[in-house]
Short mmCIF file of C-alpha atoms and ligand atoms in Angstrom, two decimals:
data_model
loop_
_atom_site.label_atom_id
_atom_site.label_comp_id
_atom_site.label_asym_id
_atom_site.label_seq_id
_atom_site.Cartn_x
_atom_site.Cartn_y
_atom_site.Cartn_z
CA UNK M 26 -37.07 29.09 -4.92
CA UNK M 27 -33.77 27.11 -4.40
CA UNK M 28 -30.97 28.25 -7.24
CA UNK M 29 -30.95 24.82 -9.51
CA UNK M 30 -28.19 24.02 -11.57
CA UNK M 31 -27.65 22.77 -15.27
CA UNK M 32 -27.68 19.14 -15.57
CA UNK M 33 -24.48 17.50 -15.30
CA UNK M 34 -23.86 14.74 -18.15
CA UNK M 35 -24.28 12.04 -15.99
CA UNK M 36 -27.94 13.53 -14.97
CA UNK M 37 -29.38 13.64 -18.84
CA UNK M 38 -31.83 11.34 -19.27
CA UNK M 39 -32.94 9.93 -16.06
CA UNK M 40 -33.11 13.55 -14.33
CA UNK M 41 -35.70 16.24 -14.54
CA UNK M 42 -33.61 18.98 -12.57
CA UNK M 43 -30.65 19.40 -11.21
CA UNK M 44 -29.46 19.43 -7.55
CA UNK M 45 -30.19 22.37 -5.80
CA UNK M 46 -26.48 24.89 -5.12
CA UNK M 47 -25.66 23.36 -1.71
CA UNK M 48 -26.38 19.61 -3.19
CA UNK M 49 -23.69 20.58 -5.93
CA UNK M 50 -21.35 22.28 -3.55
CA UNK M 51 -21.57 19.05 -0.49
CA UNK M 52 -20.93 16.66 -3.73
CA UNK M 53 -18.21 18.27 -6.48
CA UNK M 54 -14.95 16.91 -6.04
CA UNK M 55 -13.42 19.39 -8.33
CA UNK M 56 -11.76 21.77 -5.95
CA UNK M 57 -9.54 18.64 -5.37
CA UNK M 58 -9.45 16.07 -7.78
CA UNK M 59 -8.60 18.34 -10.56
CA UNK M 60 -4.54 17.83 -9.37
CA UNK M 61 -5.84 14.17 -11.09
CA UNK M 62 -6.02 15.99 -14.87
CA UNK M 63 -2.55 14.76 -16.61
CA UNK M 64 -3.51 10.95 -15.06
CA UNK M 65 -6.97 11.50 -16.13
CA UNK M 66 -6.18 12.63 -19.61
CA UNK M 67 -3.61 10.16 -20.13
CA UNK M 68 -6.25 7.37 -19.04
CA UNK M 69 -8.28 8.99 -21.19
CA UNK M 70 -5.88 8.53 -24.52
CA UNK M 71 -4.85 5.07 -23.62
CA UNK M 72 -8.85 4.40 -23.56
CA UNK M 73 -9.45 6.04 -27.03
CA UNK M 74 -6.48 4.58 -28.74
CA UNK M 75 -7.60 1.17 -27.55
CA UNK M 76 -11.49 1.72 -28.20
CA UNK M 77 -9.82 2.73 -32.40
CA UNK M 78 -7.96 -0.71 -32.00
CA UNK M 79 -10.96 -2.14 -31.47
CA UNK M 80 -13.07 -1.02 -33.94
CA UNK M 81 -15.37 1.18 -31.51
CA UNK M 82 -13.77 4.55 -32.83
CA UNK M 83 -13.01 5.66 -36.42
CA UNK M 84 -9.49 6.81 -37.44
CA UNK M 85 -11.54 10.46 -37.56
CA UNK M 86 -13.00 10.12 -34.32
CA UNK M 87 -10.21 8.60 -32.84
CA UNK M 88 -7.66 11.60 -34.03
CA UNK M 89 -10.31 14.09 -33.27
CA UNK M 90 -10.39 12.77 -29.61
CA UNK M 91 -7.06 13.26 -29.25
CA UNK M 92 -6.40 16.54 -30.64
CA UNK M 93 -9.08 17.63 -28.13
CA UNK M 94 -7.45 16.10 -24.82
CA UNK M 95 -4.28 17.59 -25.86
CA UNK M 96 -5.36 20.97 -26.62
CA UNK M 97 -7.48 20.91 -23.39
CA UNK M 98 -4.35 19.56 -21.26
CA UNK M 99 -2.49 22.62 -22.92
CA UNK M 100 -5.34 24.63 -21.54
CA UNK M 101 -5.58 23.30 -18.18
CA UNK M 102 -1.58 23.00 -17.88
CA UNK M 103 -1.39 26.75 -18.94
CA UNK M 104 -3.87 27.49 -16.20
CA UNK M 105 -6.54 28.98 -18.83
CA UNK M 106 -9.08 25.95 -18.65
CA UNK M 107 -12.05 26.87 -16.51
CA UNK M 108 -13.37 24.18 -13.98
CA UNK M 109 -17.18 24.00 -13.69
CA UNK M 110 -18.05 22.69 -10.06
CA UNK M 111 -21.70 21.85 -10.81
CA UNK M 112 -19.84 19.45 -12.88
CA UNK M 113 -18.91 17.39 -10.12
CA UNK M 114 -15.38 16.02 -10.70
CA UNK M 115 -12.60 16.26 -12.77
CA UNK M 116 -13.89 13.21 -14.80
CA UNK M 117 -16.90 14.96 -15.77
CA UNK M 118 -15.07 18.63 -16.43
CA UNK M 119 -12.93 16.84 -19.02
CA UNK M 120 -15.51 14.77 -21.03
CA UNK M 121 -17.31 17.59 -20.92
CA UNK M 122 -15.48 19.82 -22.34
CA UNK M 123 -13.89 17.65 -24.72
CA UNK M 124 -17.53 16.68 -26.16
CA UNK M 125 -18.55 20.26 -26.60
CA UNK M 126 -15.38 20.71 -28.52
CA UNK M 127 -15.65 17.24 -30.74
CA UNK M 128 -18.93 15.42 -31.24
CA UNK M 129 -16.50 12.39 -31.40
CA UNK M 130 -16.27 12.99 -27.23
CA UNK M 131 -19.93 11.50 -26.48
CA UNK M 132 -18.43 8.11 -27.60
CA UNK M 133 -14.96 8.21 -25.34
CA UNK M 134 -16.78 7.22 -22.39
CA UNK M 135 -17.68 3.83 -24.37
CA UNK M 136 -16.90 0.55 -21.73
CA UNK M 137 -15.94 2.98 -18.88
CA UNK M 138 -17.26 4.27 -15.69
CA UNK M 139 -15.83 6.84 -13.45
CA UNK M 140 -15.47 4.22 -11.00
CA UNK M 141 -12.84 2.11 -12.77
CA UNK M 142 -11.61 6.18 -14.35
CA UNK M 143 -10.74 7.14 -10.80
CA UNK M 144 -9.40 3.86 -9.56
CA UNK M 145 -7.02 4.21 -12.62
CA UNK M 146 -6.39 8.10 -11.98
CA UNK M 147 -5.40 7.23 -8.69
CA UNK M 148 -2.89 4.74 -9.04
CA UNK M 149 -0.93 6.90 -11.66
CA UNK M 150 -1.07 9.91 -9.31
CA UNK M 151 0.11 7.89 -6.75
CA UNK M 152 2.85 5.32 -8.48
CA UNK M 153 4.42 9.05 -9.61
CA UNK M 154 4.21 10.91 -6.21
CA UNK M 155 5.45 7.56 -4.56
CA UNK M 156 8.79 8.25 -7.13
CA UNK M 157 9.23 11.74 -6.01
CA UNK M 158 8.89 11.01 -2.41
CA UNK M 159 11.69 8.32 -2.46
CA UNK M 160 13.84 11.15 -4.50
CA UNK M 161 13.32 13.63 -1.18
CA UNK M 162 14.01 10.33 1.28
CA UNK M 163 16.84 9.56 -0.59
CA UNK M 164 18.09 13.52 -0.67
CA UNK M 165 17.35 13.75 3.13
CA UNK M 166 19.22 10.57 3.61
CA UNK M 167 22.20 12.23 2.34
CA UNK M 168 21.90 15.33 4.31
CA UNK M 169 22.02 13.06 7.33
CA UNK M 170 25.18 11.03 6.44
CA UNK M 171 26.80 14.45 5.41
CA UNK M 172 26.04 15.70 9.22
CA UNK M 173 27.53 12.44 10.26
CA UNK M 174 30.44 12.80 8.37
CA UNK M 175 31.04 16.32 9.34
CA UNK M 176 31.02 15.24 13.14
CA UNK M 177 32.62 12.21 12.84
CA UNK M 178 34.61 12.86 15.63
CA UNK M 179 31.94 14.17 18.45
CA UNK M 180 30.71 12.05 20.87
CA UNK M 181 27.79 12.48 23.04
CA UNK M 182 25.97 10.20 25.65
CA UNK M 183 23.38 7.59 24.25
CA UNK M 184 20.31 8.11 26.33
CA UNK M 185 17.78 5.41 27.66
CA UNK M 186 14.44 6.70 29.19
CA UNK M 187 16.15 10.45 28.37
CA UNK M 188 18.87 9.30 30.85
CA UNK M 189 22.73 9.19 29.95
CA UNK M 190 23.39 5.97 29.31
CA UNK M 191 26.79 5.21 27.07
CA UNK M 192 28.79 7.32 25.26
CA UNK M 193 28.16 6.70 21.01
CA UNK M 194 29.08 8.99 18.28
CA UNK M 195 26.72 11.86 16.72
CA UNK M 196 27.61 9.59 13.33
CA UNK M 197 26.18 6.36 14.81
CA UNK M 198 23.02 8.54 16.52
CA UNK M 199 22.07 9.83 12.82
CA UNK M 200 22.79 6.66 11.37
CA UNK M 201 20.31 5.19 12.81
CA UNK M 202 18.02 7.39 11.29
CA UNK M 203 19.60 6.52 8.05
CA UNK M 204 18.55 3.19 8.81
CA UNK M 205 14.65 3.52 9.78
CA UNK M 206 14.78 5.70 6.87
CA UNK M 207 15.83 3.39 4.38
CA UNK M 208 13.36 0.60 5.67
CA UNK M 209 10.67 3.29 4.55
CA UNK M 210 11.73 3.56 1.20
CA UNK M 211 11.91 -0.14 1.04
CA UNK M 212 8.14 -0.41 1.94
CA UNK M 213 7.21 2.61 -0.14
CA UNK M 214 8.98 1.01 -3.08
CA UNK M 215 7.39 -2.07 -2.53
CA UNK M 216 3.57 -0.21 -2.16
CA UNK M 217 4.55 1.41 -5.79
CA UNK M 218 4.98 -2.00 -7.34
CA UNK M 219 2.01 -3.72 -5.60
CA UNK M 220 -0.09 -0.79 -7.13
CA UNK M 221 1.08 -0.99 -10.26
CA UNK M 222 -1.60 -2.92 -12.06
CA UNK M 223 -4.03 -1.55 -14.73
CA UNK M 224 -8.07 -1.20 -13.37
CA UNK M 225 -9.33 -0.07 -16.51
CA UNK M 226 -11.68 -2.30 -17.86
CA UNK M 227 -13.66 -2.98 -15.02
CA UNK M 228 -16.41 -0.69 -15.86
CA UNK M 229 -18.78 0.41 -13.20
CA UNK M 230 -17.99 -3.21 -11.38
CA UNK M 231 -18.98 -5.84 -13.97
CA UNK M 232 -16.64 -5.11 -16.97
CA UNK M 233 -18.14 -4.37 -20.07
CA UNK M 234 -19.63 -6.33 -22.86
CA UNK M 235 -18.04 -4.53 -25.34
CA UNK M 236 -14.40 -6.42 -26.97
CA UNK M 237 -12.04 -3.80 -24.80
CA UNK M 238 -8.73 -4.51 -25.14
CA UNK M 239 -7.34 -4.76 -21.43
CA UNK M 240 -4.19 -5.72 -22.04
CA UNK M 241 -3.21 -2.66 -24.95
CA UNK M 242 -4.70 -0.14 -22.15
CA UNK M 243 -2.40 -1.80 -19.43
CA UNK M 244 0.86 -1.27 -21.54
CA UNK M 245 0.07 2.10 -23.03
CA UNK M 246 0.01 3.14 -19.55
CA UNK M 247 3.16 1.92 -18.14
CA UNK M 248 1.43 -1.14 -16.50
CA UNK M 249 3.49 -3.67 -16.81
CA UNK M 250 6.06 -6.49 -14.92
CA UNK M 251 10.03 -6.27 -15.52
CA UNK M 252 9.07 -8.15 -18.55
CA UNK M 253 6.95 -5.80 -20.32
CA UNK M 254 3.99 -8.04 -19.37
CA UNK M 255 0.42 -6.26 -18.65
CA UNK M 256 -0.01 -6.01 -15.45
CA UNK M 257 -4.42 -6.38 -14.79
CA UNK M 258 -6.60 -6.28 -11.81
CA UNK M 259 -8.03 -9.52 -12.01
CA UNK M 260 -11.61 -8.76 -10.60
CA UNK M 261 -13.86 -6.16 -11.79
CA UNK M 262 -15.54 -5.73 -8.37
CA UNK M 263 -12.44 -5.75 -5.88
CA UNK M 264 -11.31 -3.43 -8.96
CA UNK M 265 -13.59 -0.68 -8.36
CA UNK M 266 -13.28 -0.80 -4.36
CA UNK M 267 -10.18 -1.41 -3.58
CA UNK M 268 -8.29 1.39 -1.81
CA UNK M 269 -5.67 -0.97 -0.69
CA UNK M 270 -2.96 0.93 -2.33
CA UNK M 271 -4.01 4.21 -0.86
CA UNK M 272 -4.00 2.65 3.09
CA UNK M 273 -1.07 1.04 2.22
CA UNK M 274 1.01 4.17 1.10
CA UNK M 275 -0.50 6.20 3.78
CA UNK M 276 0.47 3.70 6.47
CA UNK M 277 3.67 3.61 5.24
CA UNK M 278 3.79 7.78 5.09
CA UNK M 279 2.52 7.46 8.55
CA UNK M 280 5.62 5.39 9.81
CA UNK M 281 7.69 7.72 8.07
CA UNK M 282 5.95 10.61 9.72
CA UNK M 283 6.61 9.28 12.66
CA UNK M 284 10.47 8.54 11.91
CA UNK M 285 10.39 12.28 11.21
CA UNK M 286 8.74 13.55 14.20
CA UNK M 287 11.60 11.34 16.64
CA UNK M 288 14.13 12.70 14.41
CA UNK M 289 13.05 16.46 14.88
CA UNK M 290 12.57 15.57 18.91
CA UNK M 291 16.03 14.82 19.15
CA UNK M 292 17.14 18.18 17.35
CA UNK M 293 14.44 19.89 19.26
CA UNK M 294 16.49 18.57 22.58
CA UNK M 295 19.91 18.83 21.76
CA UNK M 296 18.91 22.68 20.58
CA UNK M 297 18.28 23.39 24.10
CA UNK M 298 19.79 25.17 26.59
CA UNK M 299 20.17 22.43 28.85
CA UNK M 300 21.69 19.95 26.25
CA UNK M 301 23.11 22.28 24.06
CA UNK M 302 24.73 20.21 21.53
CA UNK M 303 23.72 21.73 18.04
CA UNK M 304 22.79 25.01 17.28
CA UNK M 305 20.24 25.27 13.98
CA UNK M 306 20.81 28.07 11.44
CA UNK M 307 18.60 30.83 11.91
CA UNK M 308 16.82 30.03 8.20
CA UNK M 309 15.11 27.65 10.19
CA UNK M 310 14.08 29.47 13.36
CA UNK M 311 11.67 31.96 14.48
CA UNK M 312 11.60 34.69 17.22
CA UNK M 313 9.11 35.29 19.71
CA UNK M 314 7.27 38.09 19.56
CA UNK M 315 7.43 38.64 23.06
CA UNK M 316 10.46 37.50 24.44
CA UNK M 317 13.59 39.07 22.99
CA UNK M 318 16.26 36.30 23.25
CA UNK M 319 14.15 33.25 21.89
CA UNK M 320 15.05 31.55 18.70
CA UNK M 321 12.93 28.78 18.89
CA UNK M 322 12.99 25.39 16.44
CA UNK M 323 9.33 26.17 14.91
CA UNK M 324 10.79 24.13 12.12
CA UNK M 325 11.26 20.83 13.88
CA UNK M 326 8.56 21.40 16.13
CA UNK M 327 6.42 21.47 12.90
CA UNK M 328 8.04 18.15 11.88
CA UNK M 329 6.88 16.99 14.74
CA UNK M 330 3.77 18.49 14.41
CA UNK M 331 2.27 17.73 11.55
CA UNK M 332 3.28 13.62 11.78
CA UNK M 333 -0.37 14.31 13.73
CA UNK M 334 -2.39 14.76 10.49
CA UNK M 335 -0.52 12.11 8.68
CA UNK M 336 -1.56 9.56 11.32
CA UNK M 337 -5.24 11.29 11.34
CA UNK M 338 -5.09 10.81 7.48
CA UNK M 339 -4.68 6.82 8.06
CA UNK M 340 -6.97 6.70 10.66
CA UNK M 341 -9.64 8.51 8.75
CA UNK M 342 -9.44 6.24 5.60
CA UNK M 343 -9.29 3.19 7.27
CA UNK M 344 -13.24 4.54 9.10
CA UNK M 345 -14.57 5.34 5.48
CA UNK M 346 -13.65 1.82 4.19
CA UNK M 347 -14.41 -0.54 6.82
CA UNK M 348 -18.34 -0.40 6.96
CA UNK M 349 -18.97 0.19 2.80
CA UNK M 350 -20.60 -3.06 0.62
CA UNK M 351 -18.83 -4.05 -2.50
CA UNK M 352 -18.54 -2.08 -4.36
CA UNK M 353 -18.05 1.24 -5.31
CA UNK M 354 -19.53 4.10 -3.16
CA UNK M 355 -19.63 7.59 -2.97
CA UNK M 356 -17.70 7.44 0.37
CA UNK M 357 -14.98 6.72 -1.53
CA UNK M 358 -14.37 10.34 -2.94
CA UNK M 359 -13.56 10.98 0.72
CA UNK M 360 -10.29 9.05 0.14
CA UNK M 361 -8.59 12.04 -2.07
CA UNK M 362 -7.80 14.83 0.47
CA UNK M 363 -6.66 12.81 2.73
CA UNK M 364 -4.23 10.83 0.28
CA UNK M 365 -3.44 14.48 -1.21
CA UNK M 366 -2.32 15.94 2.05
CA UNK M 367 -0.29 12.46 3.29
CA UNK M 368 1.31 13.41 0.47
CA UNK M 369 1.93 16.70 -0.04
CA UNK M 370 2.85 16.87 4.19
CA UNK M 371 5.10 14.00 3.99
CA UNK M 372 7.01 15.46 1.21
CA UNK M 373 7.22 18.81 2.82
CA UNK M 374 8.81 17.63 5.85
CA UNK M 375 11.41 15.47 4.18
CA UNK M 376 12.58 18.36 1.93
CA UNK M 377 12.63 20.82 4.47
CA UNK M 378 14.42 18.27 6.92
CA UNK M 379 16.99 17.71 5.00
CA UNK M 380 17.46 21.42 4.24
CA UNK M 381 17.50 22.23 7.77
CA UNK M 382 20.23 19.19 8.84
CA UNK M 383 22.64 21.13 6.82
CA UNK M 384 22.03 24.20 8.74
CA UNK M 385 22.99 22.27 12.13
CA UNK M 386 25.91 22.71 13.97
CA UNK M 387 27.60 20.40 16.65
CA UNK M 388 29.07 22.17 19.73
CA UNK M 389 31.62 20.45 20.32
CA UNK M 390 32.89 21.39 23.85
CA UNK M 391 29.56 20.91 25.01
CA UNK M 392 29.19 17.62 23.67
CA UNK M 393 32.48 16.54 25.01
CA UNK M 394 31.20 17.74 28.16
CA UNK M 395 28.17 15.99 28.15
CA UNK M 396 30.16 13.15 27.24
CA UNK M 397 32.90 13.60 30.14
CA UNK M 398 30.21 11.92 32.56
CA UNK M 399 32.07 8.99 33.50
CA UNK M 400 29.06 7.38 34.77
CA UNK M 401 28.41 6.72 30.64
CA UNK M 402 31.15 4.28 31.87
CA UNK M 403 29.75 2.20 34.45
CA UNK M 404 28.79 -0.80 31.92
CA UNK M 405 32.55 -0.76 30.76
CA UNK M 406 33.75 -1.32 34.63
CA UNK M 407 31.42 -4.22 34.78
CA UNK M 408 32.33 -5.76 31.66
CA UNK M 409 35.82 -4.99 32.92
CA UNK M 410 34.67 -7.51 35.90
CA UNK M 411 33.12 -10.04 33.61
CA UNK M 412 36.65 -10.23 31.78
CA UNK M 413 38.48 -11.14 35.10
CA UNK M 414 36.30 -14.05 35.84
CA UNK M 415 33.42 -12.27 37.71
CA UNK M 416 29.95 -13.49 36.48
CA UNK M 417 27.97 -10.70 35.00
CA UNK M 418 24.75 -10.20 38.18
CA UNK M 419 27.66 -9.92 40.63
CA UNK M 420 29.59 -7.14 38.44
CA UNK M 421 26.31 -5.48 37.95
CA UNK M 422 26.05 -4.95 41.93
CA UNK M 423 29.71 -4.32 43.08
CA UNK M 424 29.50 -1.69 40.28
CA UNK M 425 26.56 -0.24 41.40
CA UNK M 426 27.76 -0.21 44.96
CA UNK M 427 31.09 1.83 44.12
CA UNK M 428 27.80 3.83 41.78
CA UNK M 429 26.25 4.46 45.30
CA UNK M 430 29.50 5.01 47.48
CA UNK M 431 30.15 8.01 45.09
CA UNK M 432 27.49 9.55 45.26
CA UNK M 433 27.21 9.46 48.96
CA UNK M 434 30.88 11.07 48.97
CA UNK M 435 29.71 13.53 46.77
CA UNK M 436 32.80 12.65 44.23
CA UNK M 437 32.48 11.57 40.49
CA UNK M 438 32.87 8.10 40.11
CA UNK M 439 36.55 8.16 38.44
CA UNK M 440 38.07 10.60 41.20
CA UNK M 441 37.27 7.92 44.21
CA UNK M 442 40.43 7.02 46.15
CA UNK M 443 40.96 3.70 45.20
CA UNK M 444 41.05 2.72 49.05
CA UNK M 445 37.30 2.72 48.33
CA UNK M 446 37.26 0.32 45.12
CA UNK M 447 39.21 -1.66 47.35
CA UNK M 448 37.26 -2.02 50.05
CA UNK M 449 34.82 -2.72 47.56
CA UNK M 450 36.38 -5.71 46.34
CA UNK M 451 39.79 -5.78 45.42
CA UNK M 452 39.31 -6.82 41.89
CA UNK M 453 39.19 -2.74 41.61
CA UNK M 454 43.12 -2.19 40.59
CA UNK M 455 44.31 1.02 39.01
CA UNK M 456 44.71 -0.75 35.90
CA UNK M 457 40.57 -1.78 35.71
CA UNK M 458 39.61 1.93 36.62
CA UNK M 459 41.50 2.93 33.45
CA UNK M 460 38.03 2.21 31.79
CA UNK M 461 36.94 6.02 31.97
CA UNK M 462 38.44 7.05 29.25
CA UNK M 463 35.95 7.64 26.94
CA UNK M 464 38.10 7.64 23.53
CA UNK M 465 39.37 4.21 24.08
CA UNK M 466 36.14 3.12 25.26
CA UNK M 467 34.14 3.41 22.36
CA UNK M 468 37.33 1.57 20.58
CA UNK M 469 36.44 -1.59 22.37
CA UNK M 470 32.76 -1.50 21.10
CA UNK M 471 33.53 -2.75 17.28
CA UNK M 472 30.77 -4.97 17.23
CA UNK M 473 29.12 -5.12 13.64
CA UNK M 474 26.54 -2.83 14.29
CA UNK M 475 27.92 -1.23 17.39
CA UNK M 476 29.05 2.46 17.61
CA UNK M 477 33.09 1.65 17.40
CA UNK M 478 34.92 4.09 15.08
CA UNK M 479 35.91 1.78 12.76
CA UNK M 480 32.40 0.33 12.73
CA UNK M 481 31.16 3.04 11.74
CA UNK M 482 33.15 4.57 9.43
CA UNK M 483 32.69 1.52 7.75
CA UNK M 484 28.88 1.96 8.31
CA UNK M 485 29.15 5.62 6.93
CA UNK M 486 31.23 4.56 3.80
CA UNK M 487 28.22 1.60 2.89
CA UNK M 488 25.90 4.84 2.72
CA UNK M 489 27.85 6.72 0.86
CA UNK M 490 28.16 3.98 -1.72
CA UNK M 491 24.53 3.08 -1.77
CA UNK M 492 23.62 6.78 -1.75
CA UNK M 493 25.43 7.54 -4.93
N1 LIG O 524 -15.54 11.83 -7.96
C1 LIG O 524 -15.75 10.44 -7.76
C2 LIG O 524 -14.78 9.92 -6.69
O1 LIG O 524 -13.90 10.60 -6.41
C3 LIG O 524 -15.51 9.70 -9.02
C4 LIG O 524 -16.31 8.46 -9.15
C5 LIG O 524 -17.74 8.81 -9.17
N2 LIG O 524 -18.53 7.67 -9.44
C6 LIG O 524 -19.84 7.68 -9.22
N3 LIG O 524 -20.47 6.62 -9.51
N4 LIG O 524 -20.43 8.70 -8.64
O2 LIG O 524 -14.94 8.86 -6.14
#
């Protein structure tokens, strides 16, 4: 005969057995919702004190309740509580426990379901984790205008289709990821306040008939607009099904992933042998075991890596919801390890990003010789054309021709004899071919926006302020 386990609470009654070991072990939820205890114990003392404002608790039961919670968050904080998988969740572990500790327990689930409990567990895990990531995205935004600021001076070729393309500065390169960066927080910021609104109250999907108090529940819980106003769901059923929030957030942790993962590509090539522009601080590389001389990113290449789960995680939540009915299902409980481990990996790779950006160092000589190519300055010659009257399609091709006649004489483009810009077109004077010199070229590029020096020290300095 099968092992069969005690009844769990939610079983009395209606049940003559329990489910058999491997039922119990496919269903419990407890080896990872019980990270969800501090939101599920505080949802569980805003519900009490709100059931005693009602009238559905005596001032004895009501205390009783809460000395129980607390001692049991003690417990479970302390790591001495004991978690009981054949009872399912961390819902059930709790009320459990707190009922065989206080009678008064059998009446705290009163007007509640686990279905509007987790929905509220949730969004507190989340509108808290969604704080501490924009802490790490902030910190790792610093790291990367520090490395700007350091460098401030470098330049290296701008690349299109991995091609050199025009000289910029390392400052304006990481800036950019300053940028993307900051749009992320933006959106995560923006998920955190769209989630912020109080479930409890929906019951299992229809509400309760019992007097709750919505509104006391909602502000006890932090719940609120910028005017202290209770913030409610405003349907019971959308209430209890909804996993906006958690797409949301992990679409938005996907982006960032993603941010990440170009971010640690460009490390990954400049680390190189053949670029050679930064060398990362051996905290943050590993050998081979086979090869002697390697020192390879495994750091970044992780980065990069692991922006594959994060993606995987959206993907997978998005094929749980779309085929379930209103409302609540047990599908649903699929939704935690993948918000868990969005999470926990986006978090991870921020944090040890921006530890590993202050580890990198520019080499300069090989930047500068990277940056030497005075093909980087082939747009500049053209523009050089378009200032002396020449229309723009026409500059494009005489430059490209003198681009062409280099090459075929084997000679960089700024050592031709300038009998051969000439017989190019004699627009080509000595004064025009002063364009390769890469210094002065980025001076002329002080568009807003554009990598100029000035530009972007000014860019640099807005970060700095903001970052504060
Ligand atoms: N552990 C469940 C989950 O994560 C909690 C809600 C269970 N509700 C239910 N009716 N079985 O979704």
């Amino acid at each position: 005969m099968k092992k069969r386990l005690v009844s769990p609470i939610s079983r009395s009654g209606r049940f003559q057995t329990g489910p058999s070991e491997e039922v119990a072990r496919f269903t419990q939820s407890i080896s990872f919702d019980q990270r969800l205890w501090a939101q599920d114990i505080a949802g569980s003392l805003a519900h009490a004190a709100m059931l005693h404002k009602v009238g559905l608790l005596s001032t004895r039961e009501y205390r009783a309740i809460r000395r129980g919670l607390q001692s049991i968050a003690q417990e479970i904080a302390a790591g001495r509580f004991v978690w009981r998988p054949e009872l399912e969740d961390v819902h059930m572990n709790i009320e459990a426990e707190l009922t065989r500790r206080v009678p008064a327990g059998a009446r705290l689930h009163t007007g509640r379901s686990r279905n509007d409990q987790i929905a509220l567990d949730l969004r507190l895990w989340l509108r808290e984790e969604i704080a501490g990531l924009l802490d790490d995205l902030r910190a790792l935004m610093g790291a990367l205008v520090r490395l700007a600021e350091r460098n401030a001076a470098v330049l290296i070729p701008g690349y299109t289709h991995l091609q050199r393309a025009q000289p910029v500065s390392v400052a304006h390169h990481l800036l950019a990821y300053v940028e993307m960066l900051d749009r992320d927080r933006e959106r995560l910021a923006q998920c955190a306040e769209r989630l912020n609104v109080c479930p409890l109250g929906a019951g299992a999907l229809a509400g309760s008939t019992l007097p709750l108090d919505r509104a006391f529940v909602a502000r006890e819980l932090g719940f609120v607009d910028r005017r202290g106003r209770p913030r409610l769901t405003t349907n019971s059923m959308d209430a209890v099904s909804d996993r906006d929030f958690v797409v949301e957030f992990c679409a938005h942790a996907a982006l960032l992933a993603v941010h990440l993962s170009r971010l640690a590509e460009d490390l990954i090539l400049w680390n190189s042998a053949e670029f050679g522009f930064i060398r990362i601080g051996d905290a943050y590389t590993t050998g081979s075991s086979l090869m002697p001389q390697k020192k390879n990113p495994d750091v970044a290449e992780l980065i990069r890596g692991k922006s594959g789960r994060v993606i995987g995680n959206l993907t997978a939540l998005l094929v749980v919801l779309k085929g379930l009915p209103l409302t609540y299902n047990r599908d649903l409980q699929e939704d935690k390890e993948r918000l868990f481990d969005t999470a926990d990996t986006v978090r991870a790779c921020a944090r040890l990003m921006a530890g590993m950006l202050e580890q990198v160092e520019f080499q300069p000589e090989r930047c500068a010789a990277a940056v030497a190519d005075p093909m980087l300055l082939a747009t500049d010659l053209a523009e050089a054309l378009v200032r002396r009257g020449v229309p723009f399609r026409q500059a494009h091709h005489l430059v490209g021709a003198a681009v062409a006649r280099a090459e075929q004489l084997g000679c960089p483009l700024d050592q031709m004899p300038l009998s051969e810009w000439q017989a190019l077109s004699p627009l080509f004077d000595p004064s025009m071919l002063r364009v390769f010199e890469v210094k002065a070229a980025l001076q002329r590029r002080e568009l807003p926006g554009g990598p100029g020096p000035r530009e972007v020290a000014r860019q640099l300095k807005r970060w700095k302020q903001r970052l504060q």
